[in-house]
mmCIF file of C-alpha atoms in Angstrom:
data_model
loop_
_atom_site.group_PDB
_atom_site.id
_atom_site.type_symbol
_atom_site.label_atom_id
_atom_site.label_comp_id
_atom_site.label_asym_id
_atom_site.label_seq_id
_atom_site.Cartn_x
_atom_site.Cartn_y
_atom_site.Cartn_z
ATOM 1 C CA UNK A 1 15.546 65.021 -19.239
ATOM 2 C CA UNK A 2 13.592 62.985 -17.544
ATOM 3 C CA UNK A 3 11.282 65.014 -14.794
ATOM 4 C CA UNK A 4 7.898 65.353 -14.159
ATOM 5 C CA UNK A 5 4.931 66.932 -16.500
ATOM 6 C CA UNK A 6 2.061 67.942 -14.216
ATOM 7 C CA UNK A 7 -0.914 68.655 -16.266
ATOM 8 C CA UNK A 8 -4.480 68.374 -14.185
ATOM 9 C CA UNK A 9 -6.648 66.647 -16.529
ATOM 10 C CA UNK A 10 -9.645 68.270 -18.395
ATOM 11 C CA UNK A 11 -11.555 66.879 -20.679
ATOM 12 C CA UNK A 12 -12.163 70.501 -22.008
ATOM 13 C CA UNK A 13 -8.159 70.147 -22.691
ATOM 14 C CA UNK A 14 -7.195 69.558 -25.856
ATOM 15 C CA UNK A 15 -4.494 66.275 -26.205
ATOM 16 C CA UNK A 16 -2.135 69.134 -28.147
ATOM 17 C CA UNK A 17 -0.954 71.890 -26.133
ATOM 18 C CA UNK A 18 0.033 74.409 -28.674
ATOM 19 C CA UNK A 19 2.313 76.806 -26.379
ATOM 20 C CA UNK A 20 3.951 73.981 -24.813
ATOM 21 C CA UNK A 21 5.181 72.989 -28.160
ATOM 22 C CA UNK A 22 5.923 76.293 -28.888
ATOM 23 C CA UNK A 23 8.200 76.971 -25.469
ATOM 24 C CA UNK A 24 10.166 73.709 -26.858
ATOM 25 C CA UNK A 25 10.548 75.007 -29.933
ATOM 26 C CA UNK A 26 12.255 77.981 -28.537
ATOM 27 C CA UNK A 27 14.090 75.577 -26.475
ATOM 28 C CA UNK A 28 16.450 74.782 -29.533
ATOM 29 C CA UNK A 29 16.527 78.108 -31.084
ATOM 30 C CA UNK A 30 19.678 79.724 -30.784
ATOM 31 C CA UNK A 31 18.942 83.184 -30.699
ATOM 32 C CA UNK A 32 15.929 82.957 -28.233
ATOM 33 C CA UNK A 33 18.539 81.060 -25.776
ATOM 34 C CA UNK A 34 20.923 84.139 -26.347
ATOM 35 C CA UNK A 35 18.270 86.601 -25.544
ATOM 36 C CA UNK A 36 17.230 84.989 -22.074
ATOM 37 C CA UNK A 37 20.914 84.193 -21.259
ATOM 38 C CA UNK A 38 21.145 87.554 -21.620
ATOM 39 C CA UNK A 39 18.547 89.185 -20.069
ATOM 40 C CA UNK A 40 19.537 90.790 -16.636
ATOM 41 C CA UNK A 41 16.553 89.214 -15.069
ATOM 42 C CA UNK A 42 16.932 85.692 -15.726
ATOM 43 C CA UNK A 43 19.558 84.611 -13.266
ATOM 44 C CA UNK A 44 17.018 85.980 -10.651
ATOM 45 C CA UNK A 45 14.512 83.653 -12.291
ATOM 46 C CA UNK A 46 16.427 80.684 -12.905
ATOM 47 C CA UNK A 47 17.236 80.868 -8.895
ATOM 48 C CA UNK A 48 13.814 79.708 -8.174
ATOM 49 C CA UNK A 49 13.980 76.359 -10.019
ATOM 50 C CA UNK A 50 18.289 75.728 -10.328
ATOM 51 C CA UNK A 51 20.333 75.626 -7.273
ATOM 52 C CA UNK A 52 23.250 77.691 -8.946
ATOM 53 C CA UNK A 53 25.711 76.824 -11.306
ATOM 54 C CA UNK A 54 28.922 75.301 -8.911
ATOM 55 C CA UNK A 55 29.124 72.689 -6.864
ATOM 56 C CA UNK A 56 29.399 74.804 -3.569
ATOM 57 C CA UNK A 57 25.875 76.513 -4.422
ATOM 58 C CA UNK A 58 24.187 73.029 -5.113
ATOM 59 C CA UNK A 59 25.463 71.674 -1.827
ATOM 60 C CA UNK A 60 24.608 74.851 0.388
ATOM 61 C CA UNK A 61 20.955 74.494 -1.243
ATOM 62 C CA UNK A 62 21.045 70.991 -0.088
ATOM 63 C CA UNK A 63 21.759 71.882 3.336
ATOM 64 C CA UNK A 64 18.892 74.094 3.671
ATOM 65 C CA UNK A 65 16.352 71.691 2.136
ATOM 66 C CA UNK A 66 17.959 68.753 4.071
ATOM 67 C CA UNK A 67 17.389 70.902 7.644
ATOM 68 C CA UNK A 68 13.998 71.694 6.704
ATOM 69 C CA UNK A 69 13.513 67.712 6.731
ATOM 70 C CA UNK A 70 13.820 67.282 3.119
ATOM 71 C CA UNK A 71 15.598 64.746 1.464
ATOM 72 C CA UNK A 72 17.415 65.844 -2.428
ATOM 73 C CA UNK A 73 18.590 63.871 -5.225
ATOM 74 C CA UNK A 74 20.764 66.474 -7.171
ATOM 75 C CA UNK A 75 21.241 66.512 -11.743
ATOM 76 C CA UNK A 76 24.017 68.361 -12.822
ATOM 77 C CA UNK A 77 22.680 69.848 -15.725
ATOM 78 C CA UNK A 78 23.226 68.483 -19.361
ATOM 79 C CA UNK A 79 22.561 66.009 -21.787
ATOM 80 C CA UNK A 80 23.128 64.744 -25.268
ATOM 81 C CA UNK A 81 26.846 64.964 -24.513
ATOM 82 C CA UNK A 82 28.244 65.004 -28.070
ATOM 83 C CA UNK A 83 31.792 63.805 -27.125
ATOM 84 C CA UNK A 84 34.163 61.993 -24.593
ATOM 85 C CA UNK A 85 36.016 65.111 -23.033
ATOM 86 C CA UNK A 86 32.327 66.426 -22.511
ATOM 87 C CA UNK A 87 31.387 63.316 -20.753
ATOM 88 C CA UNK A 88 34.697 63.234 -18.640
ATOM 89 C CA UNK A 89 33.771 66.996 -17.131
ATOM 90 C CA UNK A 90 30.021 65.569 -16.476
ATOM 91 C CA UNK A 91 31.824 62.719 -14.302
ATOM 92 C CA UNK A 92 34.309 64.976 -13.028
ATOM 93 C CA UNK A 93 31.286 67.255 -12.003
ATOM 94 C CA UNK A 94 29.073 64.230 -10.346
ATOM 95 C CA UNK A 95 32.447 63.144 -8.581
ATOM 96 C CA UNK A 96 33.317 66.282 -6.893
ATOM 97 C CA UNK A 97 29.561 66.708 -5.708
ATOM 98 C CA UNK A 98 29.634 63.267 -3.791
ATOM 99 C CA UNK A 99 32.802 63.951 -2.115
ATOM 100 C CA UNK A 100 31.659 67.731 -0.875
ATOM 101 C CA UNK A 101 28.350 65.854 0.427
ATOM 102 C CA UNK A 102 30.016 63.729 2.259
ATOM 103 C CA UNK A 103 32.594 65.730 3.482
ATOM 104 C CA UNK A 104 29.249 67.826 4.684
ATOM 105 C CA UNK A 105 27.900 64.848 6.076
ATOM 106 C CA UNK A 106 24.869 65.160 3.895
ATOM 107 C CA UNK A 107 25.336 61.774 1.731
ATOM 108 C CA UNK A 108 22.506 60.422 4.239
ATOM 109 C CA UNK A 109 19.801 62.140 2.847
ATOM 110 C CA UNK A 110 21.063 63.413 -0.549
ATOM 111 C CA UNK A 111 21.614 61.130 -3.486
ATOM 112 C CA UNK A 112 22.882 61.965 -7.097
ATOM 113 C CA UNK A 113 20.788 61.690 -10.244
ATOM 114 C CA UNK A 114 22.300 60.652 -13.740
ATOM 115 C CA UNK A 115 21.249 61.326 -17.218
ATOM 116 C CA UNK A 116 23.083 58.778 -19.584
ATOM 117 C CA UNK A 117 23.503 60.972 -22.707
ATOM 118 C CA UNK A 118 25.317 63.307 -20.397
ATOM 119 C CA UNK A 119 28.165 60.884 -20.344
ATOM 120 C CA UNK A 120 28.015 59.019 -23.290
ATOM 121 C CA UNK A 121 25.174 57.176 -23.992
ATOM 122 C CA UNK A 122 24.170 58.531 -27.833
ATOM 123 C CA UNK A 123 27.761 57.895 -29.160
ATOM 124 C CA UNK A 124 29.290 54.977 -27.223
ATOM 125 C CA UNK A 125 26.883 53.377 -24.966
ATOM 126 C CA UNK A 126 29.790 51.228 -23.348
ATOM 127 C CA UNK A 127 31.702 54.739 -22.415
ATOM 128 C CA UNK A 128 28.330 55.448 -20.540
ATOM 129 C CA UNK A 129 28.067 52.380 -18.745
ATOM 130 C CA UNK A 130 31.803 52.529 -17.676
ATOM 131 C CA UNK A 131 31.444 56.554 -16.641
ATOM 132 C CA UNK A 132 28.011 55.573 -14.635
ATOM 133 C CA UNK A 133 30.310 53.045 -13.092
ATOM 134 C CA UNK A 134 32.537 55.302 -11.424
ATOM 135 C CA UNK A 135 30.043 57.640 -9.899
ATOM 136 C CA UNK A 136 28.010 54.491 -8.802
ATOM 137 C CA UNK A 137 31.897 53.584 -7.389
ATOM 138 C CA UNK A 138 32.244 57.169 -5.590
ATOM 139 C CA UNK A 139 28.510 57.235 -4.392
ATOM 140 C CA UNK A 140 29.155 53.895 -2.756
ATOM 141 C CA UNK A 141 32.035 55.347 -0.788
ATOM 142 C CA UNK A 142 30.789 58.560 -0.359
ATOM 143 C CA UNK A 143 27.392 56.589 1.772
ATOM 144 C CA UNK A 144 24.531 57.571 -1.055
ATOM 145 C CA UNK A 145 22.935 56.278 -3.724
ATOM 146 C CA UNK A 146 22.378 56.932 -7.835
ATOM 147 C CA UNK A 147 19.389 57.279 -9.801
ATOM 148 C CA UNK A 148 19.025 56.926 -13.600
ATOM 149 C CA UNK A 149 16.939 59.430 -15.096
ATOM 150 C CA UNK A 150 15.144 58.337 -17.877
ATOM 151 C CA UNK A 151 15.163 60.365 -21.618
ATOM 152 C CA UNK A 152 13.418 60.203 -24.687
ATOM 153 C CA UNK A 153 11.902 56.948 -26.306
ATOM 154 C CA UNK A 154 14.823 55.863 -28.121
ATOM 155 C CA UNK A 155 16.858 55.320 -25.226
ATOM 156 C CA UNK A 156 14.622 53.372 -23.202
ATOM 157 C CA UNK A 157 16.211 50.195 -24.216
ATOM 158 C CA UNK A 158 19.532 51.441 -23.446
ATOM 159 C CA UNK A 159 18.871 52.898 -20.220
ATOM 160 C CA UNK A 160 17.429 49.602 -18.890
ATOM 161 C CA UNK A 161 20.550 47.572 -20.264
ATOM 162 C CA UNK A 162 22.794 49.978 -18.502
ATOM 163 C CA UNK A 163 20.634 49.569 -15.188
ATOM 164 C CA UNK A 164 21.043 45.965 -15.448
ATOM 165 C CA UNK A 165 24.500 45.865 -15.473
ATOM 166 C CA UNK A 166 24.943 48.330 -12.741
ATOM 167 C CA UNK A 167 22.489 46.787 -10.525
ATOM 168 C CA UNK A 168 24.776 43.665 -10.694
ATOM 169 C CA UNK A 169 27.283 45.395 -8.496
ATOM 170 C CA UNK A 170 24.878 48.081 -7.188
ATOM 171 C CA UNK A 171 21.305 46.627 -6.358
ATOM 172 C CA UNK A 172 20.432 50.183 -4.833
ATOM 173 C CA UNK A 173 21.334 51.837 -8.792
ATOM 174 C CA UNK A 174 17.881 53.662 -8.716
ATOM 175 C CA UNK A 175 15.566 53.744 -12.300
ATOM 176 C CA UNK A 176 13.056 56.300 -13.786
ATOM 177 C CA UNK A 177 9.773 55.140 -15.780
ATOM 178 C CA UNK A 178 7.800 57.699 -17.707
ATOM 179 C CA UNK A 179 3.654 57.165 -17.325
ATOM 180 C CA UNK A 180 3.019 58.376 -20.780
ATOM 181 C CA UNK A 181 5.117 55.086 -22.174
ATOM 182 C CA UNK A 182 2.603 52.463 -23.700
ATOM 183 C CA UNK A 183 5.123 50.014 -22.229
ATOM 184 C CA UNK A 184 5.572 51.749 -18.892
ATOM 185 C CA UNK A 185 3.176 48.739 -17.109
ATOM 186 C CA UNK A 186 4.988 46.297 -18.553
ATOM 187 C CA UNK A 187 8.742 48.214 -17.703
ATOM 188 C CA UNK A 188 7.175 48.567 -14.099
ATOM 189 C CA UNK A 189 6.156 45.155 -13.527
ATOM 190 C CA UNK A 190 9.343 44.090 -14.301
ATOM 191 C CA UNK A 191 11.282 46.474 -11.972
ATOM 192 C CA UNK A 192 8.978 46.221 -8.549
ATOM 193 C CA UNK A 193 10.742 43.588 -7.127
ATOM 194 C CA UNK A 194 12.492 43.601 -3.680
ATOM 195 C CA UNK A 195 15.118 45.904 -3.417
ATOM 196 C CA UNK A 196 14.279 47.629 -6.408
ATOM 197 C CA UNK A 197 14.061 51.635 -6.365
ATOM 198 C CA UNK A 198 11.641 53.328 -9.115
ATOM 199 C CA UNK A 199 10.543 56.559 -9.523
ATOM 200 C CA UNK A 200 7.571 57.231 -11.582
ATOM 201 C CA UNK A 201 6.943 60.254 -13.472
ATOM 202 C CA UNK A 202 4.609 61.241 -15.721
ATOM 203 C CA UNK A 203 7.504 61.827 -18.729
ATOM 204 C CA UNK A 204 8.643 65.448 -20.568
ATOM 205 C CA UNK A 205 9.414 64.858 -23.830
ATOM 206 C CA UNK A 206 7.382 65.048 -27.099
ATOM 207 C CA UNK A 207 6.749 61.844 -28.258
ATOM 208 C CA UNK A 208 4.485 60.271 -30.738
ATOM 209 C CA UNK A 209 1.456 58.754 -30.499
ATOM 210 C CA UNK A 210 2.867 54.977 -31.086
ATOM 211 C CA UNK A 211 4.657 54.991 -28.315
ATOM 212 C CA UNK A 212 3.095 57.440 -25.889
ATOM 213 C CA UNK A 213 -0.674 58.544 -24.799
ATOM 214 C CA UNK A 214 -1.093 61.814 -26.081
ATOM 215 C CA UNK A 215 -4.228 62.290 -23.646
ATOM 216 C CA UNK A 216 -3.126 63.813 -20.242
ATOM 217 C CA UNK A 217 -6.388 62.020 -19.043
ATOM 218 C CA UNK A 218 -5.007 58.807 -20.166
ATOM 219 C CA UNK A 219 -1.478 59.495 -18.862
ATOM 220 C CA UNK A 220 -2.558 59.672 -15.348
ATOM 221 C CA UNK A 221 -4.675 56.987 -15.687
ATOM 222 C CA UNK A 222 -1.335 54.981 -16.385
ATOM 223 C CA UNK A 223 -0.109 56.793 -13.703
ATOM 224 C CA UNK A 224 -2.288 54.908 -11.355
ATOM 225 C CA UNK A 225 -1.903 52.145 -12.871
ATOM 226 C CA UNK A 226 2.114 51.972 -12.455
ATOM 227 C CA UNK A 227 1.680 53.690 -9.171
ATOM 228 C CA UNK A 228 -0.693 50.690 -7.966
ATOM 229 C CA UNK A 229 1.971 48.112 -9.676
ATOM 230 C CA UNK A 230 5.065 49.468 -7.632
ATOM 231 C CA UNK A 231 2.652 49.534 -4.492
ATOM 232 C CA UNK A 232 2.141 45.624 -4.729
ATOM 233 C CA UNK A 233 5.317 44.857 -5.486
ATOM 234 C CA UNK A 234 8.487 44.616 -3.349
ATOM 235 C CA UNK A 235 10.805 47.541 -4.552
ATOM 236 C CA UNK A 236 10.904 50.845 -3.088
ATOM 237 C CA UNK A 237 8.330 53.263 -5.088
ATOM 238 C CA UNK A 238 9.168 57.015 -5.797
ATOM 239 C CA UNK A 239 6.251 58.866 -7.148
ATOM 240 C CA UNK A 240 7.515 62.248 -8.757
ATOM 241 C CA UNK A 241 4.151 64.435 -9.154
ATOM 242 C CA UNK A 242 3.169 68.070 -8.449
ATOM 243 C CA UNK A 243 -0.570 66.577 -9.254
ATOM 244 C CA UNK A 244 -2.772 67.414 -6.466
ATOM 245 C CA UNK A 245 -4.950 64.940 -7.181
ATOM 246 C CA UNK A 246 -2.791 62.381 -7.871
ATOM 247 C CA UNK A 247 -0.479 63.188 -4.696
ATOM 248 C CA UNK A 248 -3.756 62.289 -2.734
ATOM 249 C CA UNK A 249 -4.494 59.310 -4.875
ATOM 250 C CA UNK A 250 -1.014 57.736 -3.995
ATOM 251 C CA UNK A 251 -1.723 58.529 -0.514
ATOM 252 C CA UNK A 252 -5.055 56.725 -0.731
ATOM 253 C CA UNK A 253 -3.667 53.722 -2.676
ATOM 254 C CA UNK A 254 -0.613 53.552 -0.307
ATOM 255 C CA UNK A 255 -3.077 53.090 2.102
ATOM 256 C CA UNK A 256 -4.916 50.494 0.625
ATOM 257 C CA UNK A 257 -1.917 48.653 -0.400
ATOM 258 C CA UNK A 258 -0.438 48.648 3.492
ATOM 259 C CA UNK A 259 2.259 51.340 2.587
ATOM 260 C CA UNK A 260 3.447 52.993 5.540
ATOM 261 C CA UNK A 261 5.586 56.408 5.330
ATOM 262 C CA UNK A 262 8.865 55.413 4.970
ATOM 263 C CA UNK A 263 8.038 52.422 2.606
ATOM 264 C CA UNK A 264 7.711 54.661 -0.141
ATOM 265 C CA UNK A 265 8.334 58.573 -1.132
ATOM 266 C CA UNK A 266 6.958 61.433 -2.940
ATOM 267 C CA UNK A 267 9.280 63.691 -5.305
ATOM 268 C CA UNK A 268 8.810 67.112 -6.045
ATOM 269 C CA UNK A 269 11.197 69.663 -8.587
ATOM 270 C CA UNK A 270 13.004 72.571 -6.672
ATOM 271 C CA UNK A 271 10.850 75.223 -6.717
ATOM 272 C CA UNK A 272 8.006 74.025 -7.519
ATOM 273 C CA UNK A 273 5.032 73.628 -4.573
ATOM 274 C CA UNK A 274 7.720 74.025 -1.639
ATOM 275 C CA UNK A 275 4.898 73.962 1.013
ATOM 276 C CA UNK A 276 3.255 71.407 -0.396
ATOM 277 C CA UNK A 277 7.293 69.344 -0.168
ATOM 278 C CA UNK A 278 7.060 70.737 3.709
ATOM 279 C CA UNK A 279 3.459 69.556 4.705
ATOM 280 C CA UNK A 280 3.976 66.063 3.551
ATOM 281 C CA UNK A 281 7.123 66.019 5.426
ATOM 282 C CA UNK A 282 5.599 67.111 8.236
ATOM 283 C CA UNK A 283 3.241 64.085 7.972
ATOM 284 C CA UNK A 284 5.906 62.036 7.956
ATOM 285 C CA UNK A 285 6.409 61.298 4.412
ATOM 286 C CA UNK A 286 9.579 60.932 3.217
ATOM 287 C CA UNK A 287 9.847 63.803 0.602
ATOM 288 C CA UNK A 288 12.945 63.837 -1.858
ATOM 289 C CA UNK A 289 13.401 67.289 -4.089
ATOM 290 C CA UNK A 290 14.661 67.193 -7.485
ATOM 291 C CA UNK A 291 17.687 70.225 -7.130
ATOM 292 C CA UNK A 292 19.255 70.559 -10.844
ATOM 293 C CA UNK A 293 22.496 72.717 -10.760
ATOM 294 C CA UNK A 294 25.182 73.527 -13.197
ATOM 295 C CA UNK A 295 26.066 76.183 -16.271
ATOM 296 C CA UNK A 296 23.523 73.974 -18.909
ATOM 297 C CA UNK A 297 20.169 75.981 -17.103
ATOM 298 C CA UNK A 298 18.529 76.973 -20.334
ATOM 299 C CA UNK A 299 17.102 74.095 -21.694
ATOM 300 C CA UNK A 300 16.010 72.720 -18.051
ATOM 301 C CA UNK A 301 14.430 76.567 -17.427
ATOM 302 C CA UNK A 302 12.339 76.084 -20.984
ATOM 303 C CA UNK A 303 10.843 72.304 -20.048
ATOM 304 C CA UNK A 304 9.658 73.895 -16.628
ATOM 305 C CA UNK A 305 7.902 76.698 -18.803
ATOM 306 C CA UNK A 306 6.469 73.629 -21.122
ATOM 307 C CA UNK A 307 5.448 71.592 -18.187
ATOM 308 C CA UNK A 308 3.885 74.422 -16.262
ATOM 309 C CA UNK A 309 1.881 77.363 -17.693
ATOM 310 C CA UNK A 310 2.413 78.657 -14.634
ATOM 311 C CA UNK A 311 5.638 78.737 -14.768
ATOM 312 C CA UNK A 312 5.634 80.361 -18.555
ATOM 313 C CA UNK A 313 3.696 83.435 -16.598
ATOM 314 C CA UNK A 314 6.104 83.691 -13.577
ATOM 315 C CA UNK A 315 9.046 84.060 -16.028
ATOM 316 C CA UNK A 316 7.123 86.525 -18.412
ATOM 317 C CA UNK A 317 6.223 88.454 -15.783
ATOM 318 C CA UNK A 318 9.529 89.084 -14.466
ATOM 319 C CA UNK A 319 11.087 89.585 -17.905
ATOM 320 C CA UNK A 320 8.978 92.322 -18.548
ATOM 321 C CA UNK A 321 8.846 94.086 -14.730
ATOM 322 C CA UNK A 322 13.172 93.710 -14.376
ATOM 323 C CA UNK A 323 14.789 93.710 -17.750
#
């Protein structure tokens, strides 16, 4: 899942965070899932970061975000689809979402965002690339746009061949680059050209040290990096970052770059620093929230509580006051 992993740097930190790797390891453990799946609280808590679980929920969430002068890109949740029928019902799902938003007439300011192994990619990589065809096909007529999120290492390489292709029909097919990628520079160098739409995040997944800083000092200092890359270049930049600091560092290098609002955005997860989403917006940034929705909440719920210990407390905290 490709999303953002806001960690303020420390030098005091250490490059291993032991109960992040611990909240992922509970991410794949069966019988921890079927205790918080359980658990009468967690609906309530999953509300605060997961627009719902149908299609009707995810667009009235939209609405509300869109009227506060928002902009969304919405994930139906899943990934590592293990089979075709699986990958037809993620279509199906991403298909019925762009017709209710523009039968809402929100397709203006809400886009969709795709994860490849949700419809195919890590058993038949040409089943993805035809199912990302047809939502690219139905956002097209529906007036919005698609993004690829970006996975784990392994599918980098894929998920840049399948952007290719789509962006031969569909220029606007939006991509995802993870900061914490030793090739990231060289992936964003290669993507910032005119017309081109690239959001940057920092990157969520455990990877190892060959292919990925392990220091979240030097991940945001590829951060900026990237960040100043997309700024020169002529593509649209999305920076997707909770980072105080480097929220204000964008706005400073914007600056310096000749960025005006508009010519670029800032992301932001549902949920997570909503007034922060609001008082950009209200400078006239264009601010887009991430709005996941769907049945498949667990796993997205545990990489929140990874990413975020304050997020681990929030849940905790409720578990223990409501169950």
């Amino acid at each position: 899942m490709a999303v953002w992993l806001d960690r303020t740097p420390s030098r005091t930190v250490p490059s291993v965070n032991p109960l992040r790797s611990l909240i992922l390891a509970a991410a794949r453990n069966g019988t921890i899932r079927r205790l918080v799946a359980t658990a009468p609280v967690s609906r309530d808590v999953v509300r605060r970061f997961v627009a719902g679980e149908t299609t009707a929920e995810a667009v009235a969430v939209t609405r509300r975000l869109v009227d506060s002068g928002l902009t969304v890109t919405l994930d139906h949740l899943g990934e590592d689809t293990t089979d075709a029928a699986l990958a037809e019902q993620t279509v199906q799902a991403y298909l019925e979402l762009l017709d209710q938003l523009h039968a809402e007439g929100l397709s203006d300011r809400a886009e969709v965002s795709v994860k490849l192994s949700a419809v195919g990619q890590m058993f038949d990589e040409d089943l993805a690339l035809a199912n990302a065809k047809r939502i690219c096909a139905a956002a097209e007529a529906a007036g919005t746009t698609v993004t690829l999120d970006m996975e784990d290492h392994t599918t980098t390489d894929s998920t840049l061949r399948i952007l290719g292709e789509l962006r031969s029909t569909w220029p606007w097919v939006g991509a995802v680059l993870q900061s914490y990628l030793h090739r990231t520079l060289d992936d964003v160098t290669a993507l910032a050209t005119s017309g081109s739409r690239v959001r940057l995040c920092k990157g969520a997944y455990k990877e190892p040290e060959t292919v990925a800083f392990q220091d979240p000092i030097e991940v945001d200092k590829s951060y900026v990096r990237c960040a100043n890359a997309l700024l020169a270049g002529d593509g649209y930049p999305k920076f997707a970052t909770h980072d105080p600091r480097l929220v204000r560092i964008i706005g400073e290098r914007a600056d310096a770059h000749g960025r005006k609002p508009g010519s670029f955005e800032h992301q932001m997860l549902f949920g997570i620093r909503p007034d922060e989403q609001l008082r950009l917006a209200q400078l006239g940034h264009t601010v887009r929230v991430y709005v996941p929705y769907g049945g498949e909440w667990y796993g997205y719920l545990m990489r929140r509580m990874a990413e975020r210990p304050a997020n681990t407390a929030f849940f905790l905290r409720a578990l223990a006051s409501r169950s």
